[in-house]
Amino acid sequence: MAIGFLIIFVLLNKIIMRIKTILVGLSLLFVLSCVNQQNANKSVKTKIEKSHKRNLRKQLASFIKGMRKGKPDEVKAYFDFPIKNDNFWYVALESEKWEKHLGKGFGEKEFQTYFNGIFNDNFRKTLAKIDVDKVLKQGRDEAEYTNKSSSEDSKNTLEIVYADDKITITFNSTVYYEDMPDEYSQVFVFTTKDGVLKFKDFQIAG
């Protein structure tokens, strides 16, 4: 009888050890599966981020090129019309006229008509000096442009900052009239969520 119990005890121990081995193996498989899934998710996320960055680079380069050429048709895709921002009317129209348009959307027709007034030659030429790759890789770039024409003497600086899913363009200009400086600033903000460049805000000072 004792021998029978001993045999049963030994067999049970073997079964328990085998079950433990199986459980350990299943646990390892589960852990490896989770790690592989995490790596796969990271890989997919990295691919998506790279794709978004490539798309954003193309769009920002296209935007700057269109601005440099002075072609509103080549940059209007980055704006949703009508634009709900009175500063566009302020820059586009004379002071006695712009107040009549307060609260009215700035439409695509007006964007075409007043394009050169909003994005003047100094702004476009300074923007053209920006390095798109530097903006996206380092988060910022800046440029300077001095205009010494017969009609105007001006010094212009422009900075682009890329952070927190947005691009902020800050343009500062000092125009000299008979050695008297007239300074003003413009700030354009674009969102870049999912690699799509879209206008968000426009502020002016001076």
PDB file of N, CA, C and O in Angstrom, residues 52-89:
ATOM      1  N   HIS A  52       4.082  61.977 -42.187  1.00  0.00           N
ATOM      2  CA  HIS A  52       3.566  63.319 -41.905  1.00  0.00           C
ATOM      3  C   HIS A  52       4.645  64.369 -42.121  1.00  0.00           C
ATOM      4  O   HIS A  52       4.365  65.448 -42.677  1.00  0.00           O
ATOM      5  N   LYS A  53       5.878  64.070 -41.688  1.00  0.00           N
ATOM      6  CA  LYS A  53       6.980  65.023 -41.839  1.00  0.00           C
ATOM      7  C   LYS A  53       7.300  65.264 -43.321  1.00  0.00           C
ATOM      8  O   LYS A  53       7.567  66.393 -43.726  1.00  0.00           O
ATOM      9  N   ARG A  54       7.259  64.196 -44.127  1.00  0.00           N
ATOM     10  CA  ARG A  54       7.505  64.350 -45.571  1.00  0.00           C
ATOM     11  C   ARG A  54       6.425  65.220 -46.211  1.00  0.00           C
ATOM     12  O   ARG A  54       6.724  66.107 -47.026  1.00  0.00           O
ATOM     13  N   ASN A  55       5.167  64.962 -45.845  1.00  0.00           N
ATOM     14  CA  ASN A  55       4.064  65.749 -46.395  1.00  0.00           C
ATOM     15  C   ASN A  55       4.182  67.207 -45.985  1.00  0.00           C
ATOM     16  O   ASN A  55       3.956  68.116 -46.805  1.00  0.00           O
ATOM     17  N   LEU A  56       4.535  67.429 -44.729  1.00  0.00           N
ATOM     18  CA  LEU A  56       4.669  68.801 -44.242  1.00  0.00           C
ATOM     19  C   LEU A  56       5.803  69.522 -44.948  1.00  0.00           C
ATOM     20  O   LEU A  56       5.677  70.710 -45.285  1.00  0.00           O
ATOM     21  N   ARG A  57       6.902  68.819 -45.188  1.00  0.00           N
ATOM     22  CA  ARG A  57       8.024  69.438 -45.889  1.00  0.00           C
ATOM     23  C   ARG A  57       7.613  69.896 -47.288  1.00  0.00           C
ATOM     24  O   ARG A  57       7.942  70.995 -47.716  1.00  0.00           O
ATOM     25  N   LYS A  58       6.888  69.025 -48.005  1.00  0.00           N
ATOM     26  CA  LYS A  58       6.427  69.369 -49.352  1.00  0.00           C
ATOM     27  C   LYS A  58       5.517  70.592 -49.315  1.00  0.00           C
ATOM     28  O   LYS A  58       5.627  71.494 -50.152  1.00  0.00           O
ATOM     29  N   GLN A  59       4.612  70.617 -48.331  1.00  0.00           N
ATOM     30  CA  GLN A  59       3.662  71.723 -48.250  1.00  0.00           C
ATOM     31  C   GLN A  59       4.333  73.039 -47.869  1.00  0.00           C
ATOM     32  O   GLN A  59       4.033  74.086 -48.452  1.00  0.00           O
ATOM     33  N   LEU A  60       5.236  72.987 -46.899  1.00  0.00           N
ATOM     34  CA  LEU A  60       5.923  74.209 -46.483  1.00  0.00           C
ATOM     35  C   LEU A  60       6.802  74.742 -47.609  1.00  0.00           C
ATOM     36  O   LEU A  60       6.842  75.957 -47.854  1.00  0.00           O
ATOM     37  N   ALA A  61       7.484  73.848 -48.314  1.00  0.00           N
ATOM     38  CA  ALA A  61       8.312  74.260 -49.450  1.00  0.00           C
ATOM     39  C   ALA A  61       7.441  74.868 -50.545  1.00  0.00           C
ATOM     40  O   ALA A  61       7.803  75.881 -51.163  1.00  0.00           O
ATOM     41  N   SER A  62       6.272  74.263 -50.785  1.00  0.00           N
ATOM     42  CA  SER A  62       5.338  74.768 -51.797  1.00  0.00           C
ATOM     43  C   SER A  62       4.791  76.133 -51.387  1.00  0.00           C
ATOM     44  O   SER A  62       4.653  77.039 -52.228  1.00  0.00           O
ATOM     45  N   PHE A  63       4.479  76.285 -50.114  1.00  0.00           N
ATOM     46  CA  PHE A  63       3.978  77.565 -49.595  1.00  0.00           C
ATOM     47  C   PHE A  63       5.006  78.671 -49.791  1.00  0.00           C
ATOM     48  O   PHE A  63       4.688  79.761 -50.287  1.00  0.00           O
ATOM     49  N   ILE A  64       6.254  78.403 -49.417  1.00  0.00           N
ATOM     50  CA  ILE A  64       7.316  79.405 -49.556  1.00  0.00           C
ATOM     51  C   ILE A  64       7.568  79.726 -51.025  1.00  0.00           C
ATOM     52  O   ILE A  64       7.757  80.896 -51.395  1.00  0.00           O
ATOM     53  N   LYS A  65       7.548  78.699 -51.875  1.00  0.00           N
ATOM     54  CA  LYS A  65       7.760  78.914 -53.305  1.00  0.00           C
ATOM     55  C   LYS A  65       6.662  79.785 -53.892  1.00  0.00           C
ATOM     56  O   LYS A  65       6.915  80.714 -54.666  1.00  0.00           O
ATOM     57  N   GLY A  66       5.402  79.485 -53.524  1.00  0.00           N
ATOM     58  CA  GLY A  66       4.277  80.278 -54.017  1.00  0.00           C
ATOM     59  C   GLY A  66       4.352  81.717 -53.552  1.00  0.00           C
ATOM     60  O   GLY A  66       4.046  82.650 -54.313  1.00  0.00           O
ATOM     61  N   MET A  67       4.785  81.904 -52.303  1.00  0.00           N
ATOM     62  CA  MET A  67       4.945  83.259 -51.773  1.00  0.00           C
ATOM     63  C   MET A  67       6.056  83.993 -52.520  1.00  0.00           C
ATOM     64  O   MET A  67       5.908  85.163 -52.883  1.00  0.00           O
ATOM     65  N   ARG A  68       7.165  83.308 -52.737  1.00  0.00           N
ATOM     66  CA  ARG A  68       8.299  83.937 -53.433  1.00  0.00           C
ATOM     67  C   ARG A  68       7.889  84.402 -54.830  1.00  0.00           C
ATOM     68  O   ARG A  68       8.288  85.488 -55.272  1.00  0.00           O
ATOM     69  N   LYS A  69       7.073  83.611 -55.502  1.00  0.00           N
ATOM     70  CA  LYS A  69       6.617  83.939 -56.851  1.00  0.00           C
ATOM     71  C   LYS A  69       5.475  84.959 -56.855  1.00  0.00           C
ATOM     72  O   LYS A  69       5.122  85.489 -57.903  1.00  0.00           O
ATOM     73  N   GLY A  70       4.888  85.202 -55.677  1.00  0.00           N
ATOM     74  CA  GLY A  70       3.770  86.135 -55.599  1.00  0.00           C
ATOM     75  C   GLY A  70       2.515  85.591 -56.250  1.00  0.00           C
ATOM     76  O   GLY A  70       1.742  86.343 -56.852  1.00  0.00           O
ATOM     77  N   LYS A  71       2.286  84.270 -56.091  1.00  0.00           N
ATOM     78  CA  LYS A  71       1.159  83.599 -56.733  1.00  0.00           C
ATOM     79  C   LYS A  71       0.127  83.163 -55.683  1.00  0.00           C
ATOM     80  O   LYS A  71       0.287  82.123 -55.042  1.00  0.00           O
ATOM     81  N   PRO A  72      -0.944  83.939 -55.492  1.00  0.00           N
ATOM     82  CA  PRO A  72      -1.960  83.555 -54.507  1.00  0.00           C
ATOM     83  C   PRO A  72      -2.604  82.203 -54.797  1.00  0.00           C
ATOM     84  O   PRO A  72      -2.980  81.487 -53.871  1.00  0.00           O
ATOM     85  N   ASP A  73      -2.707  81.838 -56.076  1.00  0.00           N
ATOM     86  CA  ASP A  73      -3.306  80.538 -56.439  1.00  0.00           C
ATOM     87  C   ASP A  73      -2.486  79.366 -55.911  1.00  0.00           C
ATOM     88  O   ASP A  73      -3.021  78.272 -55.703  1.00  0.00           O
ATOM     89  N   GLU A  74      -1.187  79.588 -55.680  1.00  0.00           N
ATOM     90  CA  GLU A  74      -0.316  78.508 -55.233  1.00  0.00           C
ATOM     91  C   GLU A  74      -0.233  78.382 -53.704  1.00  0.00           C
ATOM     92  O   GLU A  74       0.349  77.427 -53.200  1.00  0.00           O
ATOM     93  N   VAL A  75      -0.838  79.334 -53.009  1.00  0.00           N
ATOM     94  CA  VAL A  75      -0.802  79.263 -51.537  1.00  0.00           C
ATOM     95  C   VAL A  75      -2.197  79.264 -50.913  1.00  0.00           C
ATOM     96  O   VAL A  75      -2.330  79.007 -49.707  1.00  0.00           O
ATOM     97  N   LYS A  76      -3.220  79.518 -51.694  1.00  0.00           N
ATOM     98  CA  LYS A  76      -4.574  79.629 -51.125  1.00  0.00           C
ATOM     99  C   LYS A  76      -5.065  78.315 -50.516  1.00  0.00           C
ATOM    100  O   LYS A  76      -5.952  78.327 -49.654  1.00  0.00           O
ATOM    101  N   ALA A  77      -4.487  77.189 -50.949  1.00  0.00           N
ATOM    102  CA  ALA A  77      -4.908  75.890 -50.416  1.00  0.00           C
ATOM    103  C   ALA A  77      -4.605  75.765 -48.923  1.00  0.00           C
ATOM    104  O   ALA A  77      -5.199  74.931 -48.228  1.00  0.00           O
ATOM    105  N   TYR A  78      -3.717  76.614 -48.423  1.00  0.00           N
ATOM    106  CA  TYR A  78      -3.329  76.541 -47.010  1.00  0.00           C
ATOM    107  C   TYR A  78      -4.184  77.448 -46.127  1.00  0.00           C
ATOM    108  O   TYR A  78      -3.918  77.603 -44.941  1.00  0.00           O
ATOM    109  N   PHE A  79      -5.237  78.025 -46.735  1.00  0.00           N
ATOM    110  CA  PHE A  79      -6.172  78.889 -46.012  1.00  0.00           C
ATOM    111  C   PHE A  79      -7.595  78.382 -46.232  1.00  0.00           C
ATOM    112  O   PHE A  79      -7.929  77.936 -47.326  1.00  0.00           O
ATOM    113  N   ASP A  80      -8.405  78.453 -45.204  1.00  0.00           N
ATOM    114  CA  ASP A  80      -9.821  78.108 -45.324  1.00  0.00           C
ATOM    115  C   ASP A  80     -10.619  79.402 -45.412  1.00  0.00           C
ATOM    116  O   ASP A  80     -10.562  80.249 -44.505  1.00  0.00           O
ATOM    117  N   PHE A  81     -11.373  79.548 -46.506  1.00  0.00           N
ATOM    118  CA  PHE A  81     -12.136  80.781 -46.735  1.00  0.00           C
ATOM    119  C   PHE A  81     -13.614  80.570 -46.393  1.00  0.00           C
ATOM    120  O   PHE A  81     -14.144  79.469 -46.570  1.00  0.00           O
ATOM    121  N   PRO A  82     -14.273  81.664 -45.928  1.00  0.00           N
ATOM    122  CA  PRO A  82     -13.698  82.983 -45.622  1.00  0.00           C
ATOM    123  C   PRO A  82     -12.869  82.944 -44.340  1.00  0.00           C
ATOM    124  O   PRO A  82     -13.178  82.193 -43.416  1.00  0.00           O
ATOM    125  N   ILE A  83     -11.824  83.762 -44.308  1.00  0.00           N
ATOM    126  CA  ILE A  83     -10.949  83.842 -43.133  1.00  0.00           C
ATOM    127  C   ILE A  83     -11.593  84.762 -42.105  1.00  0.00           C
ATOM    128  O   ILE A  83     -11.917  85.910 -42.402  1.00  0.00           O
ATOM    129  N   LYS A  84     -11.777  84.241 -40.906  1.00  0.00           N
ATOM    130  CA  LYS A  84     -12.401  85.025 -39.835  1.00  0.00           C
ATOM    131  C   LYS A  84     -11.305  85.736 -39.030  1.00  0.00           C
ATOM    132  O   LYS A  84     -10.940  85.323 -37.940  1.00  0.00           O
ATOM    133  N   ASN A  85     -10.777  86.823 -39.600  1.00  0.00           N
ATOM    134  CA  ASN A  85      -9.719  87.572 -38.930  1.00  0.00           C
ATOM    135  C   ASN A  85      -9.699  88.993 -39.491  1.00  0.00           C
ATOM    136  O   ASN A  85      -9.349  89.214 -40.654  1.00  0.00           O
ATOM    137  N   ASP A  86     -10.072  89.959 -38.666  1.00  0.00           N
ATOM    138  CA  ASP A  86     -10.179  91.349 -39.120  1.00  0.00           C
ATOM    139  C   ASP A  86      -8.842  91.977 -39.488  1.00  0.00           C
ATOM    140  O   ASP A  86      -8.809  93.002 -40.181  1.00  0.00           O
ATOM    141  N   ASN A  87      -7.750  91.394 -39.045  1.00  0.00           N
ATOM    142  CA  ASN A  87      -6.441  91.966 -39.368  1.00  0.00           C
ATOM    143  C   ASN A  87      -6.136  91.921 -40.860  1.00  0.00           C
ATOM    144  O   ASN A  87      -5.360  92.728 -41.360  1.00  0.00           O
ATOM    145  N   PHE A  88      -6.739  90.977 -41.559  1.00  0.00           N
ATOM    146  CA  PHE A  88      -6.560  90.946 -43.015  1.00  0.00           C
ATOM    147  C   PHE A  88      -7.164  92.199 -43.640  1.00  0.00           C
ATOM    148  O   PHE A  88      -6.575  92.793 -44.552  1.00  0.00           O
ATOM    149  N   TRP A  89      -8.348  92.608 -43.172  1.00  0.00           N
ATOM    150  CA  TRP A  89      -8.978  93.834 -43.681  1.00  0.00           C
ATOM    151  C   TRP A  89      -8.128  95.045 -43.303  1.00  0.00           C
ATOM    152  O   TRP A  89      -7.958  95.963 -44.103  1.00  0.00           O
TER     153      TRP A  89
END
